[in-house]
Amino acid sequence: MDQVLSTKHSWYIEWAWVGGYSSLSTLVFIFNILIFFSVGKNKFLHYSFHYVIVALSLRNLLRVILTLCLVFLAKLIQTPWLFKATFLIPANKSTDGLDLTQSASMSLTCEVLSVWDHILMTTLMFYLAGSSLYMFCRHPNPSISDPSETTLKLYGIVPVKERSWVSPLLLLLPPLLAVFLCLPIPILHETHPMTALPGGSVCNLHESLKFNTYQSSVAILGFLLPSAIVFCLMIGLSIRRCISCSGGTCVSSFCKEEMSLALLTLPYLAAYLAMYLPLLDHYLQKLDLPQTGLQPYITPEIARAVEMVLGLLLPAVVYSVLPGYSRFSSEPDASDLRRSKKESYNQAVTAPDSTRLSQESLELDCVIRNGYMS
């Protein structure tokens, strides 16, 4: 049974967690906001994949705000008079004998937090699944554009061009699906417990209501299905990259984007699996199978803290794998420049041969016509 934080842990442990969250949230805010400027300053990053990166950085910022709200709420519950002054419960409602950690005590607040929590979790997975599908459907490398392009004359390569409907679809569809998945929360009042501090669980439910059909559906549709899609498409992208490398062109900006997607996906799959450990153990027990035995070590607050740490993963990946983010100027990827120069050189080498063959064909045609005339 969860207890109030102040009765279970000493003050220095609680405030160590609060201080850790404060420092971490500052770092996540700084580095994720920096991504906005990186993409905005470089026009070679103005296409769908990098728009999704911007959306994911915004999602990280909202996730940090949610976690800080849970920390604030857990500390606020310890002082009912201050909690009542925040208007989270009606002014005419007495808090005497009221367990504020229960979802029934503040139903509206718990519904808002539950919707926010599920939307941010499932939106990330839908974005990763959509991005992997987008990468699988496009060419393995950036295409060579018309030499008359002004940007090509200046840099040797032009920005990626794609159809106008691709970016809106890739940006708007994942959060729309997440909103549809979370509609039962306000309609059917399907909340779930959330923990950001040791012993500071909020929106608690009875044990029989924690693992219902809706929570299982969210886990399947919002985590397992996108994970399976991403995993299968990552295997397909790896095979296609091997075929592309055997054909001559190997490393390009598209190759680096595929690698960044893999580096971003795998840690999040592990973190989200840790957050779903109670649900997994519940169904393993119902199937008379041995449980994972990891819950005593990976508690809900640790899993949520790790998921918040992963807010730094996105900036770390894009700034280490994708050079265009660290330049803060409109410069193409060096790999694309080398590839463009190599293909231009190959075209220049083959061009004289093509001209000579065309001239020989023309001369042969003239000889044949003269033969007919004579």
CSV table of C-alpha atoms in Angstrom, one decimal:
chain,number,residue,atom,x,y,z
A,1,MET,CA,0.0,0.0,0.0
A,2,ASP,CA,1.4,3.4,-1.0
A,3,GLN,CA,1.9,5.8,1.9
A,4,VAL,CA,2.2,9.5,2.0
A,5,LEU,CA,5.6,10.5,1.1
A,6,SER,CA,6.5,12.4,4.3
A,7,THR,CA,5.7,9.3,6.5
A,8,LYS,CA,7.7,6.9,4.5
A,9,HIS,CA,10.8,8.8,3.4
A,10,SER,CA,12.9,11.4,5.1
A,11,TRP,CA,13.0,14.9,3.9
A,12,TYR,CA,16.4,14.7,2.2
A,13,ILE,CA,15.3,11.8,0.0
A,14,GLU,CA,12.1,13.6,-1.1
A,15,TRP,CA,13.9,16.8,-1.9
A,16,ALA,CA,16.7,14.9,-3.7
A,17,TRP,CA,14.1,13.7,-6.1
A,18,VAL,CA,12.6,17.1,-6.4
A,19,GLY,CA,16.0,18.7,-7.0
A,20,GLY,CA,16.8,16.0,-9.5
A,21,TYR,CA,13.6,16.6,-11.4
A,22,SER,CA,14.2,20.4,-11.4
A,23,SER,CA,17.8,20.1,-12.8
A,24,LEU,CA,16.8,17.5,-15.3
A,25,SER,CA,13.8,19.5,-16.5
A,26,THR,CA,16.0,22.5,-17.1
A,27,LEU,CA,18.4,20.5,-19.3
A,28,VAL,CA,15.5,18.9,-21.2
A,29,PHE,CA,14.0,22.4,-21.9
A,30,ILE,CA,17.2,23.9,-23.0
A,31,PHE,CA,18.4,21.2,-25.4
A,32,ASN,CA,14.9,20.5,-26.9
A,33,ILE,CA,14.2,24.2,-27.5
A,34,LEU,CA,17.6,24.3,-29.3
A,35,ILE,CA,16.3,21.9,-31.9
A,36,PHE,CA,13.7,24.4,-33.0
A,37,PHE,CA,16.5,26.9,-33.9
A,38,SER,CA,18.6,24.2,-35.6
A,39,VAL,CA,15.8,23.2,-37.9
A,40,GLY,CA,14.6,26.7,-38.5
A,41,LYS,CA,18.1,28.0,-39.5
A,42,ASN,CA,18.9,25.2,-42.0
A,43,LYS,CA,16.6,25.0,-45.0
A,44,PHE,CA,18.2,21.6,-45.9
A,45,LEU,CA,16.2,20.2,-42.9
A,46,HIS,CA,12.9,21.6,-44.0
A,47,TYR,CA,11.1,18.3,-44.8
A,48,SER,CA,8.9,15.7,-43.1
A,49,PHE,CA,11.4,13.8,-41.0
A,50,HIS,CA,12.9,16.9,-39.3
A,51,TYR,CA,9.4,18.3,-38.8
A,52,VAL,CA,8.7,15.2,-36.8
A,53,ILE,CA,11.9,15.8,-34.8
A,54,VAL,CA,10.5,19.2,-33.9
A,55,ALA,CA,7.2,17.7,-32.9
A,56,LEU,CA,9.0,15.1,-30.7
A,57,SER,CA,11.0,17.9,-29.0
A,58,LEU,CA,7.7,19.7,-28.3
A,59,ARG,CA,6.3,16.5,-26.9
A,60,ASN,CA,9.4,16.2,-24.6
A,61,LEU,CA,8.7,19.6,-23.3
A,62,LEU,CA,5.1,18.8,-22.5
A,63,ARG,CA,6.1,15.5,-20.9
A,64,VAL,CA,8.4,17.4,-18.6
A,65,ILE,CA,5.6,19.7,-17.6
A,66,LEU,CA,3.3,16.8,-16.9
A,67,THR,CA,6.0,15.1,-14.7
A,68,LEU,CA,6.5,18.3,-12.8
A,69,CYS,CA,2.7,18.6,-12.3
A,70,LEU,CA,2.7,15.1,-10.8
A,71,VAL,CA,5.6,16.1,-8.5
A,72,PHE,CA,3.8,19.3,-7.5
A,73,LEU,CA,0.5,17.4,-6.9
A,74,ALA,CA,2.2,14.7,-4.8
A,75,LYS,CA,3.8,17.4,-2.5
A,76,LEU,CA,0.6,19.5,-2.4
A,77,ILE,CA,-1.5,16.5,-1.2
A,78,GLN,CA,0.6,16.5,2.0
A,79,THR,CA,-0.9,19.9,2.9
A,80,PRO,CA,-4.7,19.6,2.4
A,81,TRP,CA,-5.4,23.3,3.3
A,82,LEU,CA,-3.0,24.5,0.6
A,83,PHE,CA,-4.4,21.9,-1.8
A,84,LYS,CA,-7.9,23.2,-1.2
A,85,ALA,CA,-6.7,26.8,-1.8
A,86,THR,CA,-5.6,25.8,-5.3
A,87,PHE,CA,-9.2,25.1,-6.3
A,88,LEU,CA,-8.4,21.5,-7.3
A,89,ILE,CA,-11.3,20.5,-5.2
A,90,PRO,CA,-14.5,22.5,-4.6
A,91,ALA,CA,-14.3,25.1,-1.8
A,92,ASN,CA,-17.5,23.8,-0.2
A,93,LYS,CA,-16.1,20.3,0.0
A,94,SER,CA,-14.4,19.2,3.3
A,95,THR,CA,-11.1,17.4,3.1
A,96,ASP,CA,-11.5,15.8,6.5
A,97,GLY,CA,-11.2,12.1,6.2
A,98,LEU,CA,-10.7,12.4,2.4
A,99,ASP,CA,-8.0,10.4,0.8
A,100,LEU,CA,-6.6,12.9,-1.8
A,101,THR,CA,-4.4,10.2,-3.4
A,102,GLN,CA,-7.5,8.4,-4.7
A,103,SER,CA,-8.9,9.2,-8.1
A,104,ALA,CA,-12.5,9.5,-6.7
A,105,SER,CA,-11.4,12.4,-4.5
A,106,MET,CA,-10.4,14.6,-7.5
A,107,SER,CA,-11.9,13.0,-10.5
A,108,LEU,CA,-11.6,15.9,-12.9
A,109,THR,CA,-7.9,16.5,-12.1
A,110,CYS,CA,-7.1,12.8,-12.5
A,111,GLU,CA,-9.0,12.6,-15.8
A,112,VAL,CA,-7.0,15.6,-17.2
A,113,LEU,CA,-3.7,14.1,-16.1
A,114,SER,CA,-4.6,10.7,-17.4
A,115,VAL,CA,-5.5,12.0,-20.8
A,116,TRP,CA,-2.3,14.1,-20.9
A,117,ASP,CA,-0.2,11.1,-19.9
A,118,HIS,CA,-1.7,8.7,-22.4
A,119,ILE,CA,-1.7,11.2,-25.3
A,120,LEU,CA,2.0,12.0,-24.8
A,121,MET,CA,3.0,8.3,-24.5
A,122,THR,CA,1.1,7.1,-27.5
A,123,THR,CA,1.9,10.1,-29.7
A,124,LEU,CA,5.6,9.3,-29.4
A,125,MET,CA,5.0,5.7,-30.5
A,126,PHE,CA,2.8,6.7,-33.4
A,127,TYR,CA,5.4,9.3,-34.5
A,128,LEU,CA,8.1,6.6,-34.5
A,129,ALA,CA,5.9,4.2,-36.4
A,130,GLY,CA,4.9,6.9,-38.9
A,131,SER,CA,8.5,8.0,-39.4
A,132,SER,CA,9.7,4.5,-40.0
A,133,LEU,CA,6.9,3.9,-42.6
A,134,TYR,CA,7.8,7.2,-44.2
A,135,MET,CA,11.4,6.3,-44.5
A,136,PHE,CA,10.6,2.9,-45.9
A,137,CYS,CA,8.4,4.4,-48.6
A,138,ARG,CA,10.9,7.0,-49.8
A,139,HIS,CA,14.1,6.5,-51.8
A,140,PRO,CA,17.1,5.1,-49.9
A,141,ASN,CA,19.1,8.3,-50.8
A,142,PRO,CA,18.3,11.9,-51.7
A,143,SER,CA,17.6,12.2,-55.4
A,144,ILE,CA,19.7,14.3,-57.8
A,145,SER,CA,17.8,17.4,-58.9
A,146,ASP,CA,17.8,19.5,-62.0
A,147,PRO,CA,21.3,21.2,-62.5
A,148,SER,CA,19.5,24.5,-63.3
A,149,GLU,CA,18.5,24.8,-59.7
A,150,THR,CA,20.0,27.9,-58.1
A,151,THR,CA,20.8,26.1,-54.8
A,152,LEU,CA,22.5,23.3,-56.7
A,153,LYS,CA,24.7,25.8,-58.4
A,154,LEU,CA,25.6,27.3,-55.0
A,155,TYR,CA,26.0,24.3,-52.8
A,156,GLY,CA,26.3,21.4,-55.3
A,157,ILE,CA,23.0,19.9,-54.0
A,158,VAL,CA,19.4,21.0,-53.4
A,159,PRO,CA,17.1,20.5,-50.4
A,160,VAL,CA,14.8,17.5,-50.3
A,161,LYS,CA,11.5,18.0,-52.1
A,162,GLU,CA,8.4,16.0,-51.4
A,163,ARG,CA,4.7,16.2,-52.0
A,164,SER,CA,2.8,18.8,-50.1
A,165,TRP,CA,0.5,16.4,-48.3
A,166,VAL,CA,3.2,14.3,-46.7
A,167,SER,CA,4.3,16.6,-44.0
A,168,PRO,CA,0.8,17.5,-42.7
A,169,LEU,CA,-0.2,13.8,-42.7
A,170,LEU,CA,2.9,12.7,-40.8
A,171,LEU,CA,2.6,15.5,-38.3
A,172,LEU,CA,-1.2,15.5,-37.6
A,173,LEU,CA,-2.2,11.9,-37.9
A,174,PRO,CA,-0.2,10.5,-34.8
A,175,PRO,CA,-1.6,13.0,-32.3
A,176,LEU,CA,-5.1,12.6,-33.8
A,177,LEU,CA,-4.9,8.8,-33.3
A,178,ALA,CA,-3.7,9.4,-29.7
A,179,VAL,CA,-6.7,11.7,-29.0
A,180,PHE,CA,-9.1,9.1,-30.3
A,181,LEU,CA,-7.4,6.4,-28.2
A,182,CYS,CA,-7.9,8.6,-25.1
A,183,LEU,CA,-11.5,9.4,-25.6
A,184,PRO,CA,-12.8,6.8,-23.1
A,185,ILE,CA,-11.0,8.6,-20.3
A,186,PRO,CA,-13.4,11.6,-20.1
A,187,ILE,CA,-16.4,9.7,-21.4
A,188,LEU,CA,-16.1,6.5,-19.2
A,189,HIS,CA,-13.9,8.1,-16.5
A,190,GLU,CA,-11.1,5.6,-17.1
A,191,THR,CA,-8.2,7.1,-15.0
A,192,HIS,CA,-5.0,5.3,-14.0
A,193,PRO,CA,-2.5,5.7,-11.2
A,194,MET,CA,0.6,7.9,-11.8
A,195,THR,CA,3.8,8.1,-9.7
A,196,ALA,CA,6.6,10.6,-10.0
A,197,LEU,CA,8.0,10.4,-6.4
A,198,PRO,CA,8.6,7.4,-4.1
A,199,GLY,CA,5.4,6.9,-2.2
A,200,GLY,CA,3.8,9.8,-4.0
A,201,SER,CA,1.3,7.9,-6.2
A,202,VAL,CA,-1.7,10.0,-7.2
A,203,CYS,CA,-5.1,9.1,-8.8
A,204,ASN,CA,-5.0,5.6,-7.2
A,205,LEU,CA,-7.7,3.1,-7.9
A,206,HIS,CA,-8.9,-0.1,-6.4
A,207,GLU,CA,-6.8,-3.1,-7.3
A,208,SER,CA,-9.6,-4.6,-9.3
A,209,LEU,CA,-9.9,-1.4,-11.5
A,210,LYS,CA,-6.2,-0.9,-12.3
A,211,PHE,CA,-5.9,-3.5,-15.0
A,212,ASN,CA,-9.1,-3.2,-17.0
A,213,THR,CA,-9.9,-3.7,-20.6
A,214,TYR,CA,-9.2,-0.1,-21.5
A,215,GLN,CA,-5.7,0.0,-20.0
A,216,SER,CA,-4.9,-3.3,-21.9
A,217,SER,CA,-6.2,-1.7,-25.1
A,218,VAL,CA,-4.0,1.3,-24.7
A,219,ALA,CA,-1.0,-0.9,-24.1
A,220,ILE,CA,-1.8,-3.0,-27.2
A,221,LEU,CA,-2.8,-0.2,-29.6
A,222,GLY,CA,-0.5,2.5,-28.2
A,223,PHE,CA,2.6,0.6,-27.5
A,224,LEU,CA,2.8,-3.0,-28.8
A,225,LEU,CA,1.4,-2.4,-32.2
A,226,PRO,CA,3.6,0.6,-33.0
A,227,SER,CA,6.6,-1.2,-31.6
A,228,ALA,CA,6.0,-4.2,-33.9
A,229,ILE,CA,5.6,-1.8,-36.9
A,230,VAL,CA,8.8,0.0,-36.1
A,231,PHE,CA,10.8,-3.2,-35.4
A,232,CYS,CA,9.7,-4.8,-38.7
A,233,LEU,CA,10.3,-1.7,-40.7
A,234,MET,CA,13.8,-1.2,-39.1
A,235,ILE,CA,14.7,-4.7,-40.3
A,236,GLY,CA,13.4,-3.8,-43.8
A,237,LEU,CA,15.4,-0.5,-43.8
A,238,SER,CA,18.5,-2.4,-42.7
A,239,ILE,CA,18.2,-4.8,-45.6
A,240,ARG,CA,17.5,-2.1,-48.1
A,241,ARG,CA,20.5,-0.1,-46.8
A,242,CYS,CA,22.7,-3.2,-47.4
A,243,ILE,CA,21.4,-3.5,-51.0
A,244,SER,CA,22.0,0.3,-51.5
A,245,CYS,CA,25.6,0.0,-50.2
A,246,SER,CA,26.3,-2.9,-52.5
A,247,GLY,CA,25.1,-0.8,-55.4
A,248,GLY,CA,27.7,1.9,-54.7
A,249,THR,CA,26.1,4.6,-52.7
A,250,CYS,CA,26.1,3.9,-49.0
A,251,VAL,CA,26.3,6.8,-46.5
A,252,SER,CA,23.9,9.7,-47.1
A,253,SER,CA,21.8,12.0,-45.0
A,254,PHE,CA,18.9,9.5,-45.3
A,255,CYS,CA,21.2,6.7,-44.0
A,256,LYS,CA,22.0,8.9,-40.9
A,257,GLU,CA,18.3,9.6,-40.4
A,258,GLU,CA,17.5,5.9,-40.4
A,259,MET,CA,20.3,5.3,-37.8
A,260,SER,CA,19.0,8.1,-35.6
A,261,LEU,CA,15.5,6.6,-35.7
A,262,ALA,CA,16.9,3.3,-34.5
A,263,LEU,CA,18.9,4.9,-31.7
A,264,LEU,CA,15.8,6.9,-30.6
A,265,THR,CA,13.4,3.9,-30.8
A,266,LEU,CA,15.2,1.2,-28.9
A,267,PRO,CA,15.7,3.0,-25.5
A,268,TYR,CA,12.1,4.2,-25.6
A,269,LEU,CA,10.8,0.7,-26.2
A,270,ALA,CA,12.8,-0.4,-23.1
A,271,ALA,CA,11.5,2.5,-21.0
A,272,TYR,CA,7.9,2.1,-22.0
A,273,LEU,CA,8.1,-1.7,-21.3
A,274,ALA,CA,9.3,-0.8,-17.8
A,275,MET,CA,6.3,1.5,-17.3
A,276,TYR,CA,4.0,-1.4,-18.4
A,277,LEU,CA,5.6,-3.9,-16.1
A,278,PRO,CA,2.7,-4.0,-13.6
A,279,LEU,CA,0.2,-4.7,-16.4
A,280,LEU,CA,2.6,-7.4,-17.9
A,281,ASP,CA,3.0,-9.1,-14.5
A,282,HIS,CA,-0.8,-9.0,-13.9
A,283,TYR,CA,-1.5,-10.9,-17.1
A,284,LEU,CA,1.4,-13.3,-16.6
A,285,GLN,CA,-0.2,-14.2,-13.2
A,286,LYS,CA,-3.6,-14.7,-14.8
A,287,LEU,CA,-2.0,-17.1,-17.3
A,288,ASP,CA,-0.3,-19.0,-14.4
A,289,LEU,CA,3.1,-18.0,-15.9
A,290,PRO,CA,6.1,-16.8,-13.8
A,291,GLN,CA,6.2,-13.1,-13.4
A,292,THR,CA,9.2,-10.9,-14.5
A,293,GLY,CA,10.2,-10.2,-10.9
A,294,LEU,CA,11.5,-6.7,-11.9
A,295,GLN,CA,8.9,-4.6,-10.1
A,296,PRO,CA,10.8,-4.4,-6.8
A,297,TYR,CA,13.7,-2.9,-8.7
A,298,ILE,CA,12.0,-1.0,-11.4
A,299,THR,CA,9.3,0.9,-9.5
A,300,PRO,CA,6.8,3.2,-11.2
A,301,GLU,CA,8.6,6.3,-10.1
A,302,ILE,CA,11.9,5.0,-11.4
A,303,ALA,CA,10.4,4.1,-14.7
A,304,ARG,CA,8.9,7.6,-15.0
A,305,ALA,CA,12.1,9.3,-14.1
A,306,VAL,CA,14.0,7.2,-16.7
A,307,GLU,CA,11.4,8.2,-19.3
A,308,MET,CA,12.0,11.8,-18.4
A,309,VAL,CA,15.8,11.4,-18.7
A,310,LEU,CA,15.1,10.1,-22.3
A,311,GLY,CA,14.0,13.7,-23.0
A,312,LEU,CA,17.7,14.3,-23.5
A,313,LEU,CA,18.1,11.4,-25.9
A,314,LEU,CA,16.5,13.2,-28.8
A,315,PRO,CA,19.0,16.2,-28.7
A,316,ALA,CA,21.9,13.8,-28.1
A,317,VAL,CA,21.0,11.7,-31.1
A,318,VAL,CA,20.3,14.5,-33.6
A,319,TYR,CA,23.3,16.6,-32.6
A,320,SER,CA,25.7,13.6,-32.7
A,321,VAL,CA,24.4,11.7,-35.8
A,322,LEU,CA,22.9,14.5,-38.0
A,323,PRO,CA,25.6,17.2,-38.7
A,324,GLY,CA,23.0,19.6,-40.1
A,325,TYR,CA,21.7,20.3,-36.6
A,326,SER,CA,24.9,21.6,-35.2
A,327,ARG,CA,25.7,24.1,-38.0
A,328,PHE,CA,22.8,26.6,-37.4
A,329,SER,CA,23.1,27.6,-41.1
A,330,SER,CA,21.8,26.5,-44.5
A,331,GLU,CA,24.4,23.9,-45.3
A,332,PRO,CA,23.8,20.4,-46.7
A,333,ASP,CA,25.2,17.2,-45.3
A,334,ALA,CA,28.8,16.5,-46.2
A,335,SER,CA,27.9,12.9,-47.2
A,336,ASP,CA,25.3,14.2,-49.7
A,337,LEU,CA,27.9,16.6,-51.1
A,338,ARG,CA,30.5,13.8,-51.6
A,339,ARG,CA,27.8,11.7,-53.2
A,340,SER,CA,26.7,14.5,-55.5
A,341,LYS,CA,30.3,15.2,-56.6
A,342,LYS,CA,30.9,11.5,-57.2
A,343,GLU,CA,27.8,11.2,-59.4
A,344,SER,CA,28.7,14.4,-61.2
A,345,TYR,CA,32.2,13.0,-61.9
A,346,ASN,CA,30.7,9.7,-63.2
A,347,GLN,CA,28.4,11.6,-65.5
A,348,ALA,CA,31.3,13.6,-66.8
A,349,VAL,CA,33.4,10.5,-67.5
A,350,THR,CA,30.6,8.7,-69.3
A,351,ALA,CA,29.4,11.8,-71.2
A,352,PRO,CA,32.2,11.7,-73.9
A,353,ASP,CA,31.6,8.1,-74.6
A,354,SER,CA,27.9,8.8,-75.0
A,355,THR,CA,28.7,11.7,-77.4
A,356,ARG,CA,31.1,9.5,-79.4
A,357,LEU,CA,28.5,6.7,-79.8
A,358,SER,CA,25.9,9.1,-80.9
A,359,GLN,CA,28.2,10.6,-83.5
A,360,GLU,CA,29.1,7.1,-84.8
A,361,SER,CA,25.5,6.2,-85.1
A,362,LEU,CA,24.8,9.4,-87.0
A,363,GLU,CA,27.7,8.7,-89.4
A,364,LEU,CA,26.5,5.1,-90.0
A,365,ASP,CA,23.0,6.4,-90.7
A,366,CYS,CA,24.4,8.8,-93.3
A,367,VAL,CA,26.4,6.0,-95.0
A,368,ILE,CA,23.4,3.8,-95.3
A,369,ARG,CA,21.3,6.6,-96.8
A,370,ASN,CA,24.1,7.4,-99.3
A,371,GLY,CA,24.1,3.7,-100.3
A,372,TYR,CA,20.4,3.8,-101.0
A,373,MET,CA,20.7,7.0,-103.0
A,374,SER,CA,23.4,5.5,-105.2
